[in-house]
């Protein structure tokens, strides 16, 4: 199966190059690939599994592949129009579906490519891995801007590892993109129990996602579908998460909300559960996530630095510290996201008591990642996961003793210390940058007086 996956990936890339030559961007290519792949797998369900088709008669794969030229193109466009109005999984996969392949020749190439394989009999992890690879390549395409919907999987997996979802718990991502968090949580939980009812619930009702972009809803829903999640009804809804109070609470919230101001023309937010009205998208999402949590629920959320210090978020930060237990912040470096990102953090908090102490893991100071030469790997976050999960966090801090190791990454700050800060500023770093500067200065002065070469790389 590994050979099949490799060969399929090569075919996908080769066909993408052909389409690009015709002026079809990768985002449009992957969208049309998704639509056609769903039609093909529906046909395989009929032929191989003797199940009833979910597609109306006359609009199925067998009808499409028999047509040629302009007739095939015309039928394909009719299929998209019709299926976009359907209910359930089909309506979600084909949300606002439009044909982006104007040439009958290139549509025929794509149909022929998909028709060569029997996708349904491939193992779920093979289909899923192939689709994930396509999504990742799409995220790397700077021209498409798709990187904003794709959070690096090593970061997602580390967040899920420390949140440690349990089968039977409910998980939501209110800005789910291509469903990376939901899929990682599913993979974490799916082997935890042999109970049939629990596993059915996991695949059909334990996960929930929202996204405002129809294209992304299509990609995220298909991503989950190919991994065996939401086979009858997609967990993902095309909706602006922020416009109304949640009608349900969840055990776990995992999210990397969109950065920047709320888009011009968006519906204004007036919610009684919000303590601050603002156009800052991240502060709005933070308030929304706080409202989503059940009592005892927990969250892991990627947020930019401005949420930690901006004046418009002071009241929200105070509420987070007094009504929730904000126990950990992971400071992230630049260079790990596909889109040009700002400096970010992961906030871990739970709706259980109030904050008594804040632990900070500084994986930013002195760290350099690039997507091309040094991308983030899951093992890069092993030490953070170990510190987070330690039964005695204080003992882990001792390995980063402030006096003997001023550059330790794991530090504890008292709630009194945080609340005394102007504006309840949460931007704290564990690395003693002053100490590093002092060492640089001392080393430089010594080198000048002795005539040796200047600062060694370890201090540069």
GROMACS .gro file of C-alpha atoms in nm:
model
  460
    1UNK     CA    1   0.000   0.000   0.000
    2UNK     CA    2   0.296   0.228   0.063
    3UNK     CA    3   0.399   0.193  -0.302
    4UNK     CA    4   0.044   0.271  -0.411
    5UNK     CA    5   0.040   0.585  -0.196
    6UNK     CA    6   0.374   0.699  -0.336
    7UNK     CA    7   0.265   0.637  -0.694
    8UNK     CA    8  -0.064   0.818  -0.637
    9UNK     CA    9   0.112   1.121  -0.493
   10UNK     CA   10   0.339   1.132  -0.798
   11UNK     CA   11   0.037   1.116  -1.027
   12UNK     CA   12  -0.134   1.394  -0.834
   13UNK     CA   13   0.170   1.620  -0.868
   14UNK     CA   14   0.216   1.536  -1.235
   15UNK     CA   15  -0.144   1.619  -1.314
   16UNK     CA   16  -0.118   1.937  -1.108
   17UNK     CA   17   0.172   2.047  -1.326
   18UNK     CA   18  -0.033   1.979  -1.638
   19UNK     CA   19  -0.322   2.181  -1.499
   20UNK     CA   20  -0.090   2.464  -1.396
   21UNK     CA   21   0.033   2.481  -1.752
   22UNK     CA   22  -0.325   2.549  -1.853
   23UNK     CA   23  -0.351   2.830  -1.599
   24UNK     CA   24  -0.544   2.631  -1.340
   25UNK     CA   25  -0.415   2.720  -0.993
   26UNK     CA   26  -0.345   2.452  -0.738
   27UNK     CA   27  -0.634   2.557  -0.513
   28UNK     CA   28  -0.881   2.523  -0.803
   29UNK     CA   29  -0.721   2.192  -0.900
   30UNK     CA   30  -0.756   2.040  -0.555
   31UNK     CA   31  -1.116   2.161  -0.528
   32UNK     CA   32  -1.219   1.997  -0.856
   33UNK     CA   33  -1.022   1.687  -0.761
   34UNK     CA   34  -1.227   1.672  -0.440
   35UNK     CA   35  -1.562   1.697  -0.621
   36UNK     CA   36  -1.474   1.431  -0.875
   37UNK     CA   37  -1.317   1.201  -0.619
   38UNK     CA   38  -1.637   1.204  -0.415
   39UNK     CA   39  -1.841   1.113  -0.725
   40UNK     CA   40  -1.601   0.828  -0.806
   41UNK     CA   41  -1.609   0.688  -0.452
   42UNK     CA   42  -1.989   0.702  -0.452
   43UNK     CA   43  -1.988   0.492  -0.769
   44UNK     CA   44  -1.746   0.245  -0.610
   45UNK     CA   45  -1.983   0.214  -0.315
   46UNK     CA   46  -2.249   0.099  -0.560
   47UNK     CA   47  -2.024  -0.134  -0.763
   48UNK     CA   48  -1.810  -0.286  -0.487
   49UNK     CA   49  -2.026  -0.262  -0.174
   50UNK     CA   50  -2.368  -0.301  -0.336
   51UNK     CA   51  -2.492   0.013  -0.159
   52UNK     CA   52  -2.734   0.273  -0.287
   53UNK     CA   53  -2.588   0.582  -0.450
   54UNK     CA   54  -2.608   0.909  -0.259
   55UNK     CA   55  -2.612   1.100  -0.590
   56UNK     CA   56  -2.934   1.164  -0.789
   57UNK     CA   57  -2.982   0.957  -1.104
   58UNK     CA   58  -2.830   1.102  -1.418
   59UNK     CA   59  -2.571   1.299  -1.217
   60UNK     CA   60  -2.344   1.013  -1.116
   61UNK     CA   61  -1.987   0.922  -1.205
   62UNK     CA   62  -2.095   0.665  -1.465
   63UNK     CA   63  -2.298   0.935  -1.642
   64UNK     CA   64  -2.012   1.184  -1.635
   65UNK     CA   65  -1.738   0.952  -1.761
   66UNK     CA   66  -1.947   0.842  -2.061
   67UNK     CA   67  -1.980   1.198  -2.190
   68UNK     CA   68  -1.713   1.377  -2.394
   69UNK     CA   69  -1.614   1.729  -2.486
   70UNK     CA   70  -1.858   2.012  -2.421
   71UNK     CA   71  -2.131   1.768  -2.319
   72UNK     CA   72  -1.912   1.635  -2.039
   73UNK     CA   73  -1.829   1.988  -1.926
   74UNK     CA   74  -2.196   2.088  -1.931
   75UNK     CA   75  -2.301   1.781  -1.730
   76UNK     CA   76  -2.025   1.841  -1.475
   77UNK     CA   77  -2.145   2.198  -1.418
   78UNK     CA   78  -2.503   2.073  -1.378
   79UNK     CA   79  -2.385   1.815  -1.123
   80UNK     CA   80  -2.210   2.083  -0.917
   81UNK     CA   81  -2.514   2.314  -0.922
   82UNK     CA   82  -2.747   2.036  -0.812
   83UNK     CA   83  -2.530   1.882  -0.544
   84UNK     CA   84  -2.449   2.219  -0.387
   85UNK     CA   85  -2.819   2.238  -0.293
   86UNK     CA   86  -2.832   1.893  -0.130
   87UNK     CA   87  -2.857   1.828   0.242
   88UNK     CA   88  -2.613   1.644   0.467
   89UNK     CA   89  -2.262   1.539   0.369
   90UNK     CA   90  -2.313   1.597  -0.004
   91UNK     CA   91  -2.429   1.953   0.046
   92UNK     CA   92  -2.129   2.024   0.270
   93UNK     CA   93  -1.872   1.871   0.034
   94UNK     CA   94  -2.022   2.066  -0.258
   95UNK     CA   95  -2.076   2.393  -0.066
   96UNK     CA   96  -2.112   2.670  -0.328
   97UNK     CA   97  -1.941   2.440  -0.579
   98UNK     CA   98  -1.831   2.594  -0.909
   99UNK     CA   99  -1.642   2.456  -1.205
  100UNK     CA  100  -1.298   2.614  -1.243
  101UNK     CA  101  -1.185   2.401  -1.539
  102UNK     CA  102  -1.314   2.572  -1.849
  103UNK     CA  103  -1.142   2.345  -2.102
  104UNK     CA  104  -1.312   2.010  -2.177
  105UNK     CA  105  -0.969   1.862  -2.251
  106UNK     CA  106  -0.836   1.925  -1.900
  107UNK     CA  107  -1.158   1.815  -1.733
  108UNK     CA  108  -1.131   1.491  -1.928
  109UNK     CA  109  -0.770   1.448  -1.809
  110UNK     CA  110  -0.875   1.483  -1.447
  111UNK     CA  111  -1.168   1.242  -1.485
  112UNK     CA  112  -0.946   0.988  -1.659
  113UNK     CA  113  -0.684   1.011  -1.383
  114UNK     CA  114  -0.939   0.948  -1.107
  115UNK     CA  115  -1.108   0.669  -1.302
  116UNK     CA  116  -0.784   0.469  -1.322
  117UNK     CA  117  -0.788   0.391  -0.949
  118UNK     CA  118  -1.023   0.216  -0.710
  119UNK     CA  119  -1.012   0.467  -0.425
  120UNK     CA  120  -1.259   0.306  -0.190
  121UNK     CA  121  -1.055  -0.010  -0.134
  122UNK     CA  122  -0.745   0.185  -0.038
  123UNK     CA  123  -0.680   0.184   0.334
  124UNK     CA  124  -0.817   0.486   0.515
  125UNK     CA  125  -0.471   0.597   0.620
  126UNK     CA  126  -0.352   0.583   0.258
  127UNK     CA  127  -0.642   0.791   0.122
  128UNK     CA  128  -0.608   1.027   0.415
  129UNK     CA  129  -0.231   1.057   0.383
  130UNK     CA  130  -0.262   1.133   0.013
  131UNK     CA  131  -0.520   1.405   0.074
  132UNK     CA  132  -0.318   1.552   0.361
  133UNK     CA  133  -0.017   1.569   0.129
  134UNK     CA  134  -0.225   1.760  -0.126
  135UNK     CA  135  -0.351   2.002   0.139
  136UNK     CA  136   0.001   2.061   0.265
  137UNK     CA  137   0.126   2.139  -0.084
  138UNK     CA  138  -0.163   2.376  -0.127
  139UNK     CA  139  -0.066   2.546   0.200
  140UNK     CA  140   0.286   2.597   0.070
  141UNK     CA  141   0.158   2.775  -0.240
  142UNK     CA  142   0.218   3.139  -0.150
  143UNK     CA  143   0.021   3.268  -0.447
  144UNK     CA  144  -0.300   3.100  -0.334
  145UNK     CA  145  -0.282   3.226   0.023
  146UNK     CA  146  -0.402   2.883   0.137
  147UNK     CA  147  -0.136   2.871   0.407
  148UNK     CA  148  -0.365   3.067   0.637
  149UNK     CA  149  -0.588   2.762   0.658
  150UNK     CA  150  -0.313   2.512   0.731
  151UNK     CA  151  -0.153   2.489   1.075
  152UNK     CA  152   0.172   2.284   1.080
  153UNK     CA  153   0.086   1.927   1.178
  154UNK     CA  154   0.379   1.891   1.424
  155UNK     CA  155   0.239   2.183   1.626
  156UNK     CA  156  -0.116   2.048   1.609
  157UNK     CA  157  -0.004   1.704   1.723
  158UNK     CA  158   0.195   1.846   2.016
  159UNK     CA  159  -0.106   2.051   2.130
  160UNK     CA  160  -0.333   1.747   2.108
  161UNK     CA  161  -0.077   1.533   2.293
  162UNK     CA  162  -0.078   1.763   2.596
  163UNK     CA  163  -0.455   1.828   2.590
  164UNK     CA  164  -0.496   1.447   2.579
  165UNK     CA  165  -0.858   1.409   2.462
  166UNK     CA  166  -1.043   1.100   2.587
  167UNK     CA  167  -1.286   0.902   2.376
  168UNK     CA  168  -1.637   1.009   2.471
  169UNK     CA  169  -1.533   1.375   2.509
  170UNK     CA  170  -1.654   1.636   2.262
  171UNK     CA  171  -1.407   1.846   2.063
  172UNK     CA  172  -1.471   2.166   1.866
  173UNK     CA  173  -1.262   2.392   1.644
  174UNK     CA  174  -1.453   2.717   1.574
  175UNK     CA  175  -1.215   2.814   1.292
  176UNK     CA  176  -1.128   2.470   1.164
  177UNK     CA  177  -0.965   2.535   0.826
  178UNK     CA  178  -0.884   2.200   0.665
  179UNK     CA  179  -0.968   2.017   0.990
  180UNK     CA  180  -0.615   1.948   1.114
  181UNK     CA  181  -0.702   1.979   1.483
  182UNK     CA  182  -1.016   1.767   1.452
  183UNK     CA  183  -0.831   1.497   1.261
  184UNK     CA  184  -0.543   1.489   1.509
  185UNK     CA  185  -0.787   1.462   1.801
  186UNK     CA  186  -0.969   1.180   1.620
  187UNK     CA  187  -0.645   0.990   1.562
  188UNK     CA  188  -0.551   1.036   1.928
  189UNK     CA  189  -0.884   0.897   2.052
  190UNK     CA  190  -0.974   0.627   1.801
  191UNK     CA  191  -0.761   0.351   1.953
  192UNK     CA  192  -0.858   0.416   2.314
  193UNK     CA  193  -1.158   0.184   2.331
  194UNK     CA  194  -1.304  -0.122   2.160
  195UNK     CA  195  -1.656  -0.015   2.257
  196UNK     CA  196  -1.863   0.001   1.936
  197UNK     CA  197  -2.099   0.274   2.054
  198UNK     CA  198  -1.813   0.498   2.164
  199UNK     CA  199  -1.637   0.461   1.829
  200UNK     CA  200  -1.956   0.530   1.634
  201UNK     CA  201  -2.007   0.841   1.845
  202UNK     CA  202  -1.645   0.945   1.784
  203UNK     CA  203  -1.686   0.923   1.407
  204UNK     CA  204  -2.027   1.087   1.389
  205UNK     CA  205  -2.094   1.325   1.677
  206UNK     CA  206  -1.789   1.388   1.900
  207UNK     CA  207  -1.618   1.633   1.662
  208UNK     CA  208  -1.744   1.971   1.542
  209UNK     CA  209  -1.593   2.240   1.323
  210UNK     CA  210  -1.691   2.577   1.180
  211UNK     CA  211  -1.538   2.784   0.904
  212UNK     CA  212  -1.666   3.087   0.717
  213UNK     CA  213  -1.495   3.004   0.383
  214UNK     CA  214  -1.689   2.762   0.156
  215UNK     CA  215  -1.375   2.633  -0.018
  216UNK     CA  216  -1.218   2.544   0.314
  217UNK     CA  217  -1.536   2.373   0.435
  218UNK     CA  218  -1.519   2.151   0.127
  219UNK     CA  219  -1.153   2.061   0.182
  220UNK     CA  220  -1.192   2.005   0.555
  221UNK     CA  221  -1.504   1.791   0.516
  222UNK     CA  222  -1.339   1.577   0.250
  223UNK     CA  223  -1.028   1.542   0.464
  224UNK     CA  224  -1.235   1.400   0.749
  225UNK     CA  225  -1.447   1.185   0.515
  226UNK     CA  226  -1.140   1.016   0.369
  227UNK     CA  227  -1.024   0.937   0.724
  228UNK     CA  228  -1.359   0.777   0.806
  229UNK     CA  229  -1.511   1.067   0.998
  230UNK     CA  230  -1.856   1.207   0.922
  231UNK     CA  231  -1.955   0.946   0.663
  232UNK     CA  232  -2.320   1.053   0.662
  233UNK     CA  233  -2.303   1.412   0.781
  234UNK     CA  234  -1.992   1.629   0.793
  235UNK     CA  235  -1.893   1.763   1.136
  236UNK     CA  236  -1.800   2.091   0.965
  237UNK     CA  237  -2.048   2.375   0.914
  238UNK     CA  238  -2.000   2.674   0.684
  239UNK     CA  239  -2.081   2.954   0.927
  240UNK     CA  240  -1.935   3.257   1.100
  241UNK     CA  241  -1.866   3.124   1.449
  242UNK     CA  242  -1.871   3.466   1.611
  243UNK     CA  243  -2.214   3.600   1.525
  244UNK     CA  244  -2.409   3.424   1.800
  245UNK     CA  245  -2.365   3.261   2.138
  246UNK     CA  246  -2.294   2.887   2.124
  247UNK     CA  247  -2.595   2.664   2.178
  248UNK     CA  248  -2.377   2.382   2.311
  249UNK     CA  249  -2.075   2.351   2.539
  250UNK     CA  250  -1.774   2.126   2.468
  251UNK     CA  251  -1.514   1.937   2.666
  252UNK     CA  252  -1.225   2.053   2.448
  253UNK     CA  253  -1.158   2.349   2.221
  254UNK     CA  254  -0.863   2.337   1.979
  255UNK     CA  255  -0.810   2.628   1.742
  256UNK     CA  256  -0.582   2.854   1.543
  257UNK     CA  257  -0.823   3.143   1.469
  258UNK     CA  258  -0.763   3.382   1.177
  259UNK     CA  259  -0.539   3.678   1.259
  260UNK     CA  260  -0.606   4.044   1.195
  261UNK     CA  261  -0.913   4.265   1.211
  262UNK     CA  262  -1.260   4.138   1.138
  263UNK     CA  263  -1.324   4.160   0.763
  264UNK     CA  264  -1.494   4.471   0.635
  265UNK     CA  265  -1.861   4.407   0.565
  266UNK     CA  266  -1.887   4.129   0.823
  267UNK     CA  267  -2.190   4.120   1.051
  268UNK     CA  268  -2.120   4.324   1.363
  269UNK     CA  269  -2.082   4.128   1.684
  270UNK     CA  270  -2.313   4.213   1.972
  271UNK     CA  271  -2.310   3.929   2.221
  272UNK     CA  272  -2.421   3.935   2.581
  273UNK     CA  273  -2.159   3.674   2.673
  274UNK     CA  274  -1.875   3.898   2.548
  275UNK     CA  275  -1.730   4.144   2.795
  276UNK     CA  276  -1.555   4.347   2.525
  277UNK     CA  277  -1.673   4.456   2.179
  278UNK     CA  278  -1.379   4.482   1.942
  279UNK     CA  279  -1.285   4.437   1.577
  280UNK     CA  280  -0.981   4.233   1.681
  281UNK     CA  281  -1.062   3.886   1.546
  282UNK     CA  282  -0.838   3.700   1.788
  283UNK     CA  283  -0.979   3.867   2.101
  284UNK     CA  284  -1.329   3.789   1.973
  285UNK     CA  285  -1.234   3.426   1.916
  286UNK     CA  286  -1.075   3.404   2.260
  287UNK     CA  287  -1.401   3.525   2.417
  288UNK     CA  288  -1.598   3.283   2.199
  289UNK     CA  289  -1.376   2.992   2.303
  290UNK     CA  290  -1.420   3.083   2.669
  291UNK     CA  291  -1.797   3.062   2.612
  292UNK     CA  292  -1.767   2.725   2.436
  293UNK     CA  293  -1.609   2.539   2.728
  294UNK     CA  294  -1.803   2.315   2.962
  295UNK     CA  295  -1.728   2.335   3.332
  296UNK     CA  296  -1.399   2.149   3.365
  297UNK     CA  297  -1.334   2.181   2.991
  298UNK     CA  298  -0.991   2.262   2.849
  299UNK     CA  299  -0.852   2.452   2.553
  300UNK     CA  300  -0.537   2.486   2.345
  301UNK     CA  301  -0.547   2.797   2.123
  302UNK     CA  302  -0.288   2.957   1.893
  303UNK     CA  303  -0.295   3.337   1.929
  304UNK     CA  304  -0.066   3.623   1.824
  305UNK     CA  305   0.131   3.834   2.071
  306UNK     CA  306  -0.109   4.130   2.049
  307UNK     CA  307  -0.377   3.933   2.235
  308UNK     CA  308  -0.137   3.920   2.531
  309UNK     CA  309  -0.080   4.295   2.559
  310UNK     CA  310  -0.320   4.499   2.342
  311UNK     CA  311  -0.530   4.741   2.550
  312UNK     CA  312  -0.858   4.627   2.392
  313UNK     CA  313  -0.800   4.283   2.538
  314UNK     CA  314  -0.721   4.378   2.900
  315UNK     CA  315  -1.067   4.298   3.035
  316UNK     CA  316  -1.066   3.965   2.852
  317UNK     CA  317  -0.725   3.874   2.994
  318UNK     CA  318  -0.841   3.955   3.347
  319UNK     CA  319  -1.148   3.735   3.299
  320UNK     CA  320  -0.926   3.458   3.165
  321UNK     CA  321  -0.709   3.477   3.476
  322UNK     CA  322  -0.989   3.506   3.731
  323UNK     CA  323  -1.266   3.287   3.584
  324UNK     CA  324  -1.040   3.030   3.415
  325UNK     CA  325  -0.713   2.857   3.493
  326UNK     CA  326  -0.465   2.988   3.236
  327UNK     CA  327  -0.190   2.749   3.341
  328UNK     CA  328   0.051   2.738   3.043
  329UNK     CA  329   0.174   2.950   2.752
  330UNK     CA  330   0.397   2.813   2.476
  331UNK     CA  331   0.587   3.093   2.300
  332UNK     CA  332   0.643   3.007   1.933
  333UNK     CA  333   0.909   3.129   1.691
  334UNK     CA  334   0.847   3.274   1.347
  335UNK     CA  335   0.912   3.064   1.038
  336UNK     CA  336   0.687   2.769   1.122
  337UNK     CA  337   0.365   2.873   0.944
  338UNK     CA  338   0.300   2.849   0.569
  339UNK     CA  339   0.151   3.197   0.558
  340UNK     CA  340   0.368   3.492   0.653
  341UNK     CA  341   0.291   3.495   1.023
  342UNK     CA  342   0.334   3.719   1.320
  343UNK     CA  343   0.478   3.607   1.652
  344UNK     CA  344   0.242   3.361   1.814
  345UNK     CA  345   0.175   3.167   2.132
  346UNK     CA  346  -0.036   2.872   2.236
  347UNK     CA  347  -0.256   2.942   2.538
  348UNK     CA  348  -0.364   2.642   2.745
  349UNK     CA  349  -0.646   2.700   2.990
  350UNK     CA  350  -0.934   2.521   3.156
  351UNK     CA  351  -1.271   2.622   3.295
  352UNK     CA  352  -1.184   2.501   3.641
  353UNK     CA  353  -1.111   2.736   3.927
  354UNK     CA  354  -0.892   3.038   3.867
  355UNK     CA  355  -0.532   3.097   3.770
  356UNK     CA  356  -0.287   3.058   4.059
  357UNK     CA  357   0.036   3.040   3.862
  358UNK     CA  358   0.133   3.071   3.496
  359UNK     CA  359   0.397   2.846   3.340
  360UNK     CA  360   0.573   2.967   3.027
  361UNK     CA  361   0.776   2.758   2.785
  362UNK     CA  362   0.987   2.987   2.567
  363UNK     CA  363   1.037   2.808   2.236
  364UNK     CA  364   1.110   3.138   2.065
  365UNK     CA  365   1.427   3.298   2.201
  366UNK     CA  366   1.728   3.166   2.017
  367UNK     CA  367   1.516   2.939   1.793
  368UNK     CA  368   1.520   2.970   1.415
  369UNK     CA  369   1.295   2.773   1.181
  370UNK     CA  370   1.240   2.810   0.808
  371UNK     CA  371   0.995   2.617   0.594
  372UNK     CA  372   1.259   2.540   0.334
  373UNK     CA  373   1.566   2.435   0.534
  374UNK     CA  374   1.457   2.378   0.894
  375UNK     CA  375   1.082   2.316   0.921
  376UNK     CA  376   0.928   2.247   1.259
  377UNK     CA  377   0.927   1.877   1.350
  378UNK     CA  378   0.722   1.706   1.618
  379UNK     CA  379   1.037   1.610   1.812
  380UNK     CA  380   1.130   1.979   1.837
  381UNK     CA  381   0.847   2.012   2.087
  382UNK     CA  382   0.927   1.696   2.286
  383UNK     CA  383   1.082   1.894   2.573
  384UNK     CA  384   0.779   2.121   2.598
  385UNK     CA  385   0.544   1.821   2.603
  386UNK     CA  386   0.760   1.661   2.874
  387UNK     CA  387   0.755   1.978   3.087
  388UNK     CA  388   0.381   2.026   3.038
  389UNK     CA  389   0.299   1.667   3.127
  390UNK     CA  390   0.539   1.636   3.421
  391UNK     CA  391   0.370   1.532   3.746
  392UNK     CA  392   0.592   1.783   3.926
  393UNK     CA  393   0.642   2.090   3.711
  394UNK     CA  394   0.865   2.247   3.978
  395UNK     CA  395   1.116   1.964   3.947
  396UNK     CA  396   1.129   2.022   3.571
  397UNK     CA  397   1.193   2.391   3.639
  398UNK     CA  398   1.487   2.295   3.862
  399UNK     CA  399   1.663   2.162   3.552
  400UNK     CA  400   1.640   2.519   3.425
  401UNK     CA  401   1.761   2.681   3.747
  402UNK     CA  402   1.748   3.058   3.710
  403UNK     CA  403   2.089   3.109   3.869
  404UNK     CA  404   2.287   2.826   3.707
  405UNK     CA  405   2.100   2.829   3.377
  406UNK     CA  406   1.961   3.177   3.301
  407UNK     CA  407   1.858   3.059   2.955
  408UNK     CA  408   1.610   2.798   3.078
  409UNK     CA  409   1.293   2.776   2.872
  410UNK     CA  410   1.050   2.655   3.144
  411UNK     CA  411   0.952   2.915   3.403
  412UNK     CA  412   0.677   2.978   3.657
  413UNK     CA  413   0.518   3.318   3.724
  414UNK     CA  414   0.284   3.390   4.014
  415UNK     CA  415  -0.062   3.530   3.950
  416UNK     CA  416   0.021   3.825   4.175
  417UNK     CA  417   0.319   3.906   3.953
  418UNK     CA  418   0.101   3.894   3.641
  419UNK     CA  419  -0.186   4.101   3.782
  420UNK     CA  420   0.056   4.373   3.893
  421UNK     CA  421   0.168   4.427   3.534
  422UNK     CA  422   0.032   4.731   3.355
  423UNK     CA  423  -0.263   4.630   3.138
  424UNK     CA  424  -0.241   4.272   3.269
  425UNK     CA  425   0.033   4.215   3.014
  426UNK     CA  426   0.093   3.842   2.956
  427UNK     CA  427   0.403   3.877   2.739
  428UNK     CA  428   0.666   3.704   2.950
  429UNK     CA  429   0.978   3.518   2.844
  430UNK     CA  430   1.181   3.269   3.038
  431UNK     CA  431   1.507   3.326   2.852
  432UNK     CA  432   1.727   3.579   3.032
  433UNK     CA  433   1.805   3.795   2.729
  434UNK     CA  434   1.990   4.049   2.945
  435UNK     CA  435   2.224   3.772   3.056
  436UNK     CA  436   2.288   3.675   2.694
  437UNK     CA  437   2.365   4.036   2.601
  438UNK     CA  438   2.599   4.067   2.897
  439UNK     CA  439   2.786   3.754   2.790
  440UNK     CA  440   2.815   3.888   2.435
  441UNK     CA  441   2.953   4.217   2.566
  442UNK     CA  442   3.201   4.047   2.799
  443UNK     CA  443   3.317   3.814   2.522
  444UNK     CA  444   3.356   4.102   2.276
  445UNK     CA  445   3.553   4.311   2.526
  446UNK     CA  446   3.780   4.017   2.602
  447UNK     CA  447   3.842   3.952   2.233
  448UNK     CA  448   3.931   4.318   2.169
  449UNK     CA  449   4.178   4.331   2.457
  450UNK     CA  450   4.343   4.003   2.359
  451UNK     CA  451   4.333   4.048   1.983
  452UNK     CA  452   4.141   3.721   1.937
  453UNK     CA  453   3.853   3.665   1.697
  454UNK     CA  454   3.520   3.811   1.813
  455UNK     CA  455   3.200   3.655   1.953
  456UNK     CA  456   3.172   3.276   1.912
  457UNK     CA  457   2.867   3.140   1.726
  458UNK     CA  458   2.717   3.000   2.045
  459UNK     CA  459   2.660   3.352   2.172
  460UNK     CA  460   2.594   3.526   1.839
   0.00000   0.00000   0.00000
